[in-house]
Coordinates of C-alpha atoms in Angstrom, one line a residue:
X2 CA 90.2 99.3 69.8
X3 CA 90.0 102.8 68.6
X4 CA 86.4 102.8 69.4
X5 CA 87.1 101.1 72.6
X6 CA 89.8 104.3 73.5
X7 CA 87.4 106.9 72.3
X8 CA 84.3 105.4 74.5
X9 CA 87.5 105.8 77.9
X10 CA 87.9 109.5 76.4
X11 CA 84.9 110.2 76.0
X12 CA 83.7 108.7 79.3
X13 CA 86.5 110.8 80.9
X14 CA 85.7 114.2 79.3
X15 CA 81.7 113.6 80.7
X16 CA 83.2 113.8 84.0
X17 CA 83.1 117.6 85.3
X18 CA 85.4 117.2 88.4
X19 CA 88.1 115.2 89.7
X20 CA 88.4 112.9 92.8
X21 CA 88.6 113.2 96.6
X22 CA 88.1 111.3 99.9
X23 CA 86.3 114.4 100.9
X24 CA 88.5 115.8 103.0
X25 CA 90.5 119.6 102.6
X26 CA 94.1 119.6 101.7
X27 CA 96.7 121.9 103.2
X28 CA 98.9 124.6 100.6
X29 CA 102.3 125.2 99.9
X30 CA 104.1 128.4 100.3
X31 CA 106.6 128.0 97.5
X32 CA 107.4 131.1 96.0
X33 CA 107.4 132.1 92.0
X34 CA 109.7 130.5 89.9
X35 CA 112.6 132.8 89.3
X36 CA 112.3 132.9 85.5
X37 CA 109.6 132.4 83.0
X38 CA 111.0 129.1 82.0
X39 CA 110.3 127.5 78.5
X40 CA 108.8 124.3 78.2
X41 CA 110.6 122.3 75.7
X42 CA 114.3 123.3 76.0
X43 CA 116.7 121.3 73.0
X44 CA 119.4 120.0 74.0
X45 CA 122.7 119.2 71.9
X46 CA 122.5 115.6 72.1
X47 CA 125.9 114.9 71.3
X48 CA 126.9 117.0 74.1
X49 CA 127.6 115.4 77.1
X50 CA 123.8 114.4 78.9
X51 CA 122.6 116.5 81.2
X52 CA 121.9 114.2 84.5
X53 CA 118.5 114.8 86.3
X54 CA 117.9 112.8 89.5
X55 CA 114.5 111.0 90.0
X56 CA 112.4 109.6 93.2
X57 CA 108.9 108.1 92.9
X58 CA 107.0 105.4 94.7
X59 CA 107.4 102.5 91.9
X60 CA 111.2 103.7 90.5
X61 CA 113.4 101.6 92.1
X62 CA 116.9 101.4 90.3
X63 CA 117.4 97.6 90.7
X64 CA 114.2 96.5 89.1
X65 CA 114.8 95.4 85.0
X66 CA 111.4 96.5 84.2
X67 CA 112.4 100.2 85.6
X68 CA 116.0 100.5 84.1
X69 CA 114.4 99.5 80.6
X70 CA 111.7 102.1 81.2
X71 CA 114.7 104.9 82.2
X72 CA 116.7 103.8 79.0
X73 CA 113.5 104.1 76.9
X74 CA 113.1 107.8 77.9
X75 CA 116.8 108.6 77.5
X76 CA 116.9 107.2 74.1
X77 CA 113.5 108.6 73.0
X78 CA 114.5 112.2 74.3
X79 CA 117.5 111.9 72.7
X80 CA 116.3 111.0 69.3
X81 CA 114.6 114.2 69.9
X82 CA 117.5 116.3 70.5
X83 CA 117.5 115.9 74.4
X84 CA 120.5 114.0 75.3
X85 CA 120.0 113.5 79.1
X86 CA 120.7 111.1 81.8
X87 CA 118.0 110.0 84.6
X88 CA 119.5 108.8 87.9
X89 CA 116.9 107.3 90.2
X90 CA 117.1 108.5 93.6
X91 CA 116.1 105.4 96.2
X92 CA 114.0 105.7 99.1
X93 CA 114.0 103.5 102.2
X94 CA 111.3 101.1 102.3
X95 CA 108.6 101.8 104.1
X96 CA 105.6 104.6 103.9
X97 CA 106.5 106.3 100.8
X98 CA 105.7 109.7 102.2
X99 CA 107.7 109.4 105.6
X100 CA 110.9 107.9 104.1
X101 CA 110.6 111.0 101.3
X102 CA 110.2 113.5 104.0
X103 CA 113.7 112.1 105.5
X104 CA 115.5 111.8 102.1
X105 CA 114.1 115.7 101.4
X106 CA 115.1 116.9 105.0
X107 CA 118.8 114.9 104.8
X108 CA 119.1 117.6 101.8
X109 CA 119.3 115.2 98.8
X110 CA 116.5 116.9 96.9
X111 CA 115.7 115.1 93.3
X112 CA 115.1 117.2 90.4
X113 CA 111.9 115.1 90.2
X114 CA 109.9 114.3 93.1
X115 CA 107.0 112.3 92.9
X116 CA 104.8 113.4 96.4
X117 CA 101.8 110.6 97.3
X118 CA 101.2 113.1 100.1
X119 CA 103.3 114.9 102.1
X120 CA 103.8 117.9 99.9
X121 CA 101.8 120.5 101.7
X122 CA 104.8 120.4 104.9
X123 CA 108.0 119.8 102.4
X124 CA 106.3 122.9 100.7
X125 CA 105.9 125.2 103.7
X126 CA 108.7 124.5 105.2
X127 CA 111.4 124.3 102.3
X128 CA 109.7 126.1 99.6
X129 CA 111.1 123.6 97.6
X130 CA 108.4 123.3 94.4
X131 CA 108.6 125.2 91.6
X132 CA 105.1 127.1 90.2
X133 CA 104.5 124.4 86.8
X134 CA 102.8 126.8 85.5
X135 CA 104.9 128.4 83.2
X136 CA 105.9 125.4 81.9
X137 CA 102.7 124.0 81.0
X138 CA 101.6 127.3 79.3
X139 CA 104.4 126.7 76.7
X140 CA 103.3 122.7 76.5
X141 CA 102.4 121.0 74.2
X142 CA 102.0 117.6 75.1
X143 CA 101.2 117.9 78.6
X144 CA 98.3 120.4 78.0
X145 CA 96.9 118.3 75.8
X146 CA 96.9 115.3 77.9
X147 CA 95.1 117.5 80.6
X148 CA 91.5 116.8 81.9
X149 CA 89.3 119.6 83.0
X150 CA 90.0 118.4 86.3
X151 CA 94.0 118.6 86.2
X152 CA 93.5 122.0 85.2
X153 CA 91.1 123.2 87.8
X154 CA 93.6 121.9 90.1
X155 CA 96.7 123.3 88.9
X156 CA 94.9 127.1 89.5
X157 CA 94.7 125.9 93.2
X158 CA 97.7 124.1 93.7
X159 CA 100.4 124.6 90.6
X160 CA 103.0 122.4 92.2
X161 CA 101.9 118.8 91.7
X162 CA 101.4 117.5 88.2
X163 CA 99.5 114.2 87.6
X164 CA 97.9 113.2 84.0
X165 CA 95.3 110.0 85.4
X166 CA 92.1 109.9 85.4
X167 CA 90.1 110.6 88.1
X168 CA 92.0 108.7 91.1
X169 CA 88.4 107.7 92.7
X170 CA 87.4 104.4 93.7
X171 CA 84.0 102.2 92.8
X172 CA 83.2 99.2 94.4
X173 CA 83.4 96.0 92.3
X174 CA 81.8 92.4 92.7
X175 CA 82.6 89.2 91.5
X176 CA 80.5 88.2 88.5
X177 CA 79.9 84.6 89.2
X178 CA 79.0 85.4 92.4
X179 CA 76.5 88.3 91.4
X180 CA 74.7 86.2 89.1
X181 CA 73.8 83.6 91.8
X182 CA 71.4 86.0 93.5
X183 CA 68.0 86.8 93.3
X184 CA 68.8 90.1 94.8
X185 CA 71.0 91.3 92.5
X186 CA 68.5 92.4 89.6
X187 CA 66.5 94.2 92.5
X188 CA 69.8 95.5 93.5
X189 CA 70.5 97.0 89.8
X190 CA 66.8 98.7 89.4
X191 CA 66.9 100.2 92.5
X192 CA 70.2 100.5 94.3
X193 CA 68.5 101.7 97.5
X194 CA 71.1 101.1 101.0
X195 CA 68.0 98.4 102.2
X196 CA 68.1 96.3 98.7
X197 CA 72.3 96.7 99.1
X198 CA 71.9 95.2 102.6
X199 CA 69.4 92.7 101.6
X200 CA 72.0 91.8 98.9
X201 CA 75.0 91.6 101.0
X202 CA 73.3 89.1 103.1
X203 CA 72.2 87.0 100.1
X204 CA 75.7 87.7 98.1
X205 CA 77.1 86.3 101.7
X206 CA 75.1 83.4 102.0
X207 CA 75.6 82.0 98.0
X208 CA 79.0 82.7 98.0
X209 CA 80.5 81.0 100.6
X210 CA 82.4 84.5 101.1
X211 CA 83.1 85.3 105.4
X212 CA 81.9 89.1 104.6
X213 CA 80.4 91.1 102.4
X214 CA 82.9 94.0 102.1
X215 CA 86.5 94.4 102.6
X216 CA 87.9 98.1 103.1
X217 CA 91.8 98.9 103.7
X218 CA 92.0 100.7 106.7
X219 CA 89.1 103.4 106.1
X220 CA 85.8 104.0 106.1
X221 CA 86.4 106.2 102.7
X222 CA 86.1 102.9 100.7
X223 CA 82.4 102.5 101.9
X224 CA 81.5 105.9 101.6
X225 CA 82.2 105.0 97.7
X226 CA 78.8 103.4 97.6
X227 CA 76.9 105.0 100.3
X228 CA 78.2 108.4 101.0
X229 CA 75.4 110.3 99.0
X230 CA 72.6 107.9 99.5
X231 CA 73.0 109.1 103.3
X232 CA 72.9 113.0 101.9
X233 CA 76.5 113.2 102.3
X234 CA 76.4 115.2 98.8
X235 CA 80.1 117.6 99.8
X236 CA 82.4 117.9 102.3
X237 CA 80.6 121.0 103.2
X238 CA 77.0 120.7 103.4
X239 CA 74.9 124.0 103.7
X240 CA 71.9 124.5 106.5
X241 CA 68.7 125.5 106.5
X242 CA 70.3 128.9 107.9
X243 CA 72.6 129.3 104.8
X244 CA 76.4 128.3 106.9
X245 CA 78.1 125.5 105.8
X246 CA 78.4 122.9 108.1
X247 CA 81.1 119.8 107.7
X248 CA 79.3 116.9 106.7
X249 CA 80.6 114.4 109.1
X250 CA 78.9 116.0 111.8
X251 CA 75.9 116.2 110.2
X252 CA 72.7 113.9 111.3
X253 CA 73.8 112.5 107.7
X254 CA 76.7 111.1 108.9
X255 CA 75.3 110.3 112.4
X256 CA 72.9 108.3 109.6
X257 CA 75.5 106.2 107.8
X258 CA 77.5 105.5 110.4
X259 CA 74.6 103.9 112.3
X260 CA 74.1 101.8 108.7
X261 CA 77.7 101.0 109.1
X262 CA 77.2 99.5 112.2
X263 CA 74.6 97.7 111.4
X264 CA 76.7 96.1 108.4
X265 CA 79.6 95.6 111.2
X266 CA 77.9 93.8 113.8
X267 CA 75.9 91.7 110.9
X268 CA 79.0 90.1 109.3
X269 CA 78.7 91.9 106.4
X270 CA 82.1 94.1 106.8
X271 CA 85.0 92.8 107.3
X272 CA 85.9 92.8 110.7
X273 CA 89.7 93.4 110.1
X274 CA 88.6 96.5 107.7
X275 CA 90.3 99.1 110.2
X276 CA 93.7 97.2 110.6
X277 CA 94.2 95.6 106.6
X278 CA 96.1 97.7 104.0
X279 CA 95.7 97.5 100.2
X280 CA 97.6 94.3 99.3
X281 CA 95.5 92.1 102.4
X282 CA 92.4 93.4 101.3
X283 CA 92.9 92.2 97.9
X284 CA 94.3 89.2 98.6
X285 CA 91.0 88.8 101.3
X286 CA 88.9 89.5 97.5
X287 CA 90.7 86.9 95.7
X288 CA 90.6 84.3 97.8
X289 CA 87.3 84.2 97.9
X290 CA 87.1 85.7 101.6
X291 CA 85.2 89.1 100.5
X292 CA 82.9 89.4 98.1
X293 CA 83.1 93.0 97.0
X294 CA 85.9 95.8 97.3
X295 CA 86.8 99.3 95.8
X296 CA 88.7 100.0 93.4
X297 CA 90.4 103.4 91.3
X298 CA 88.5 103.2 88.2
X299 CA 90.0 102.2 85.1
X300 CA 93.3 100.4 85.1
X301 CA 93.2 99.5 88.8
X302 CA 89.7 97.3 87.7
X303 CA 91.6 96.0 84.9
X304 CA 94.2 94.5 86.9
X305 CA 91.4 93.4 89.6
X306 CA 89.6 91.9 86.7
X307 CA 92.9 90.3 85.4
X308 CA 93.9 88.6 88.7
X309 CA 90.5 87.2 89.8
X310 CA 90.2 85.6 86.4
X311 CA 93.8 84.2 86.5
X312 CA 93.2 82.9 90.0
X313 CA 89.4 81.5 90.1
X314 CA 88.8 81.3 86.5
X315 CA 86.7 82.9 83.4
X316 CA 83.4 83.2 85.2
X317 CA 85.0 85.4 87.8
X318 CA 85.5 88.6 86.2
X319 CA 84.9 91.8 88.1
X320 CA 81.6 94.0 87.5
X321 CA 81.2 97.4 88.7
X322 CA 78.5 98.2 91.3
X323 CA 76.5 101.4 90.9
X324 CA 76.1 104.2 94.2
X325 CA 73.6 103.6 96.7
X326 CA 70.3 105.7 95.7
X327 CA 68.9 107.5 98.7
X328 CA 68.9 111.2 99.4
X329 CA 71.3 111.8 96.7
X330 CA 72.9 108.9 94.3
X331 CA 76.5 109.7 93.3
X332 CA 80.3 108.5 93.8
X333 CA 82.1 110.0 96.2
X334 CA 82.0 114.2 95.5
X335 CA 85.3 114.7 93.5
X336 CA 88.2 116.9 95.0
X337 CA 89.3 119.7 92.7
X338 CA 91.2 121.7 95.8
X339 CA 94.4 120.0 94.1
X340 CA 95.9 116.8 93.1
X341 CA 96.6 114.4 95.8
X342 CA 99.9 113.3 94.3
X343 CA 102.2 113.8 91.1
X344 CA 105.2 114.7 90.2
X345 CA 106.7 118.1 91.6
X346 CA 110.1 120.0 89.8
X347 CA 112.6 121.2 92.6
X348 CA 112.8 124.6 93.0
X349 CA 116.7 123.5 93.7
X350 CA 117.0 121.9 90.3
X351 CA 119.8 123.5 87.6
X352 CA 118.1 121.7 85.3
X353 CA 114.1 122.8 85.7
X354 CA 113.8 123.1 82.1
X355 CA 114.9 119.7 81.4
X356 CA 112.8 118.0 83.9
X357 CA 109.9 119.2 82.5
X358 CA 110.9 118.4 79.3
X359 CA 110.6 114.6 80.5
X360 CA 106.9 114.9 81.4
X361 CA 106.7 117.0 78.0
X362 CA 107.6 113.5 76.4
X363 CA 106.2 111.2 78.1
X364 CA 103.0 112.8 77.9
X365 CA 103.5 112.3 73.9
X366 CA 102.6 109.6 71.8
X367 CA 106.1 108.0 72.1
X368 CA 106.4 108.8 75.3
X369 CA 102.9 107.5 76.5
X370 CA 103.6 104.0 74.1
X371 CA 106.6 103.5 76.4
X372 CA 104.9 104.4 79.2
X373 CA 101.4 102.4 78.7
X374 CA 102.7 99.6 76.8
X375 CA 106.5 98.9 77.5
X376 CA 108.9 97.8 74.6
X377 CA 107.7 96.3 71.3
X378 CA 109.2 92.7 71.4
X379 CA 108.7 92.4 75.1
X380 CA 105.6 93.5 76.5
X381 CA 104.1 94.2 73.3
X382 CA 104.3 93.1 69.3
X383 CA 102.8 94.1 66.3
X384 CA 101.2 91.2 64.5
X385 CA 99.5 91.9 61.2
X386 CA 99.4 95.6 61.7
X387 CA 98.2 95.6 65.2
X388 CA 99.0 96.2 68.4
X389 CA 99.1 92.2 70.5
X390 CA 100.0 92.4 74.2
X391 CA 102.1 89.7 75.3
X392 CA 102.3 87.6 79.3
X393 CA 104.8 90.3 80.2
X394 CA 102.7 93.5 80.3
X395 CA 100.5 92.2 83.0
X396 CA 103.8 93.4 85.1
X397 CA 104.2 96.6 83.5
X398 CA 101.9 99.6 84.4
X399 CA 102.2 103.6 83.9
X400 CA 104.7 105.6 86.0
X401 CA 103.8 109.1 84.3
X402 CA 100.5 109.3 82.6
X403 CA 97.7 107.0 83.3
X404 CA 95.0 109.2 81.3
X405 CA 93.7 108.1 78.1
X406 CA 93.1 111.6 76.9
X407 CA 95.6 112.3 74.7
X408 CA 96.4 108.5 74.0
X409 CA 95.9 107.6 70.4
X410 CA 98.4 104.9 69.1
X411 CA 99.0 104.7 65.5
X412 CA 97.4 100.8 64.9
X413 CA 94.3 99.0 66.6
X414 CA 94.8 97.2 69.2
X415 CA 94.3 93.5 68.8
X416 CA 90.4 92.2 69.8
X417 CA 92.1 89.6 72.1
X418 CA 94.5 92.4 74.0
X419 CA 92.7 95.1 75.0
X420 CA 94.4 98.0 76.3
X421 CA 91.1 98.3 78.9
X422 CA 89.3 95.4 79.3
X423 CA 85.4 96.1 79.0
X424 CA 85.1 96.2 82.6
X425 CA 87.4 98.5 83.1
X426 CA 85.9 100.8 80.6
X427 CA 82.4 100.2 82.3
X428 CA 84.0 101.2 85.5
X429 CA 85.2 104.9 83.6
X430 CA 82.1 105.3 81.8
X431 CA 80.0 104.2 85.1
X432 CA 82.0 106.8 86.9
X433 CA 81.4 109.2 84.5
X434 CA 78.0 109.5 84.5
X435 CA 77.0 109.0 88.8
X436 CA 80.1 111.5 89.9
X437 CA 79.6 114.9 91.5
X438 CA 81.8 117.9 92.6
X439 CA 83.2 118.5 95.7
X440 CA 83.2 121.8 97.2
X441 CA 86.7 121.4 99.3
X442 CA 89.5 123.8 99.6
X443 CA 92.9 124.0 100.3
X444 CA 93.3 124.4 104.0
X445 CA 95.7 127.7 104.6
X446 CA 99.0 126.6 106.6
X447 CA 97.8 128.5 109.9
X448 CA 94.9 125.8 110.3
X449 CA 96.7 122.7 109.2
X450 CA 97.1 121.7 112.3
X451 CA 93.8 122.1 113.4
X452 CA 92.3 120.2 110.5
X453 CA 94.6 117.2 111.4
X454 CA 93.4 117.4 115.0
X455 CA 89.8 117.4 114.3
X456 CA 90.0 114.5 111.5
X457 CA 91.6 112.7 114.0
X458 CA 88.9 113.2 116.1
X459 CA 86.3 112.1 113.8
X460 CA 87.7 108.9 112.1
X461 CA 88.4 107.6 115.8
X462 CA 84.8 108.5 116.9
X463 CA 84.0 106.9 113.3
X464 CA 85.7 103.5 113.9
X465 CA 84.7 103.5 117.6
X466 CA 80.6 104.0 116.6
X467 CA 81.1 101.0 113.4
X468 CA 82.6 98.5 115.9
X469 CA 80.4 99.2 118.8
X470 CA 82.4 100.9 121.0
X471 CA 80.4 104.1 121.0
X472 CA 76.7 104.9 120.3
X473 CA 74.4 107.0 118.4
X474 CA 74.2 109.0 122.4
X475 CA 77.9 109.6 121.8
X476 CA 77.4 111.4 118.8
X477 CA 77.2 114.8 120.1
X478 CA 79.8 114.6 122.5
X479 CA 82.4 113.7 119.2
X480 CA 80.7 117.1 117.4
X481 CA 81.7 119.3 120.2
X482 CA 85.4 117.3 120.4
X483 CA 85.6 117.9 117.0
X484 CA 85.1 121.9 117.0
X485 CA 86.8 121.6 120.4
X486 CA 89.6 120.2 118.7
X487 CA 90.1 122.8 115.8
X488 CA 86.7 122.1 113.6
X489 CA 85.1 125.6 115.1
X490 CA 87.9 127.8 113.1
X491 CA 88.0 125.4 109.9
X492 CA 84.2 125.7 109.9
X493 CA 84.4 129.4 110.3
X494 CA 86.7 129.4 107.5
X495 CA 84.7 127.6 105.5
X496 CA 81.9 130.1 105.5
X497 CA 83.9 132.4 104.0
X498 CA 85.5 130.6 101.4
X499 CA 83.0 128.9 100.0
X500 CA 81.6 130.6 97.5

């Protein structure tokens, strides 16, 4: 299994930029920290513990499975001379990001906030993050469970910490249902969009599936496979003339979307692609209704893998499909503006130092165990000096550190409990190798706005043109809505950021 970790790492480290849906992200205005903090700060753990309040998507304080995870990390930090006390902060159910905002604006501010977007208003607003900087330049643990792509980030945007891999998606198939075309071996020699179409058809046909693909709510989940094929290589793409122009209102995009349609109106999409969200789309995958969906490399294949198995048996393992080739072949273009979500230390917090010694430790080896694995004797056991997964850590994911990076248990892992299964460590090391940078930016605060108005603009013009409801004549008129509608000034900014 040590080989099996070091082929993830490795696969990771190839990668030279981290992930995005291609869009721009707005900034936060928080100011400095007010003291150069240090990272690791002991505490006398037979002191009274020193209570630090936590909110994050997944932490919810009546779930078993949390509350062991929360006395796991006090008694590990305290074993380590850190006696504190983690109080998890709930949120109302709902969109994560919305019910935050409310619990932030009511005042209750957490010493750790977990943002899945969101933080770019909370930030300019409140200038309520602190600058992690500091604190990760005395790390030890944390650094080292870095990727090149969690630090380019933290130079643009030192207020959101996140140790995953790359949280990018790749489209996945069914196995079973792969091997039943003729298609398919075309398909893998020469991923062009016309032998993808040609194979959506046939992968239709000998499945018995009612579509092709299945998306939640986005086009972004396509663009996984055909984004680059279209030349849709950045966000920004530069002209003949030199400017950069952005790439949705490009003839590239006018391209794809056009291909989209054709898909659409074919029965090759989902029809309900616009209005399902992620837990419908999967189910729409398992049950046999879709034959192919996207995916977050890594873990999030692993637990695709493990539940079409578990639900349609051994044949019907997962397999990771490669880009489209065409103009360009290539994943999505990877974000490195900043990180789309992680874990943020008030700038309110009397206990800063302490907070980040959490993410210090769980971003160790004993922390990461815990995290990764759960408890020996429940999710885990050691039988004859390895490491054997039991039923119960299907249920049990990461909360702090997905990345493999720094990951390096002290025993093997047993052949017949993978930490990664192999087609999750296809999906990395496939990722790895057809993955591009991006060349986004953090949008300044004055043109926020703007940029919300104008993606508005384009993913209803988007939707619109896949469903039939506009035409390729229409396309124009959306490019002039579009800079109408704030593009003109983001564009202009653009050309003089980009360097």
């Amino acid at each position: 299994m040590k080989k099996s970790l070091l082929m993830v790492v490795t696969a990771l480290m190839v990668v030279t930029t981290a992930c995005s849906s291609g869009g721009s992200k707005s900034p936060s205005n928080s100011a400095a920290p007010t003291s150069a903090p240090a990272a690791t700060t002991a505490g006398d753990a037979t002191k009274e513990p020193v209570t630090l309040s936590i909110v994050a998507k997944d932490l919810m304080g009546d779930d078993p499975g949390v509350q062991k995870l929360m006395k796991g990390i006090e008694e590990g930090m305290k074993a380590e001379g850190k006696n504190i006390k983690l109080k998890v902060v709930p949120v109302q159910s709902g969109t994560y990001s919305e019910k935050l905002g409310l619990l932030l604006q009511s005042g209750n501010i957490p010493d750790l906030i977990y943002f899945q977007g969101g933080d770019y208003q909370f930030a300019v607003t409140q200038k309520i993050l602190e600058d992690l900087t500091p604190f990760i330049d005395k790390s030890t643990n944390v650094k080292a469970s870095m990727n090149v792509f969690n630090q380019e980030r933290m130079k643009n945007y030192p207020y959101l910490l996140w140790l995953s891999p790359l949280n990018s998606a790749v489209p996945v198939v069914r196995q079973d249902w792969f091997d039943k075309t003729a298609s398919g071996k075309d398909l893998l020699s020469n991923p062009t969009s016309d032998n993808y179409y040609a194979f959506f058809k046939e992968l239709k046909e000998k499945s018995g599936a009612k579509y092709a693909y299945t998306a939640a709510g986005t086009l972004d989940e396509l663009d996984v496979m055909f984004g680059q094929s279209f030349g849709l290589t950045s966000t920004w793409i530069k002209g003949d003339d030199g400017k950069y122009a952005f790439g949705k209102t490009t003839q590239f995009e006018k391209d794809k979307l056009l291909f989209y349609a054709k898909l659409y109106k074919d029965g090759l999409l989902d029809p309900e692609f616009l209005t399902k969200k992620w837990d419908t789309k999967e189910k729409a995958f398992y049950d046999g209704q879709a034959a192919i969906m996207a995916g977050t490399q890594g873990k999030v294949i692993d637990i695709y893998n493990n539940k079409s198995v578990s639900q349609n048996g051994a044949a019907a393992k997962v397999m990771t499909l490669p880009p489209a080739k065409g103009k360009a072949q290539g994943y999505t273009p990877v974000d490195i503006s900043k990180e789309s979500r992680g874990f943020a230390i008030a700038k309110t917090s009397k206990n800063k130092d302490m907070a980040f010694a959490v993410l210090e430790y769980m971003a160790g080896q004993k922390g990461q165990m815990l995290d990764k694995l759960g408890v020996e004797g429940d999710e885990y056991q050691i039988v004859n000096n390895k490491i054997k997964l039991t039923d119960k850590f299907a249920a049990w994911f990461p909360h702090f550190v997905e990345s493999t990076v720094n990951f390096k248990p002290d025993k093997e892992f047993d052949p017949a409990t993978p930490y990664f299964s192999e087609q999750a460590s296809k999906s990395l090391q496939m990722f790895a190798s057809m993955s591009t940078k991006d060349n986004t930016f953090v949008i300044p605060a004055e043109l926020a706005s703007k940029w919300d108005a104008s993606t508005a603009k384009y993913k209803e013009f988007a939707a619109d043109l896949v469903t039939g409801k506009k035409s390729a004549a229409d396309f124009d008129k959306f490019v002039q809505d579009w800079n109408a509608a704030g593009g003109k000034e983001v564009t202009e900014y653009a050309n003089k950021t980009i360097k």
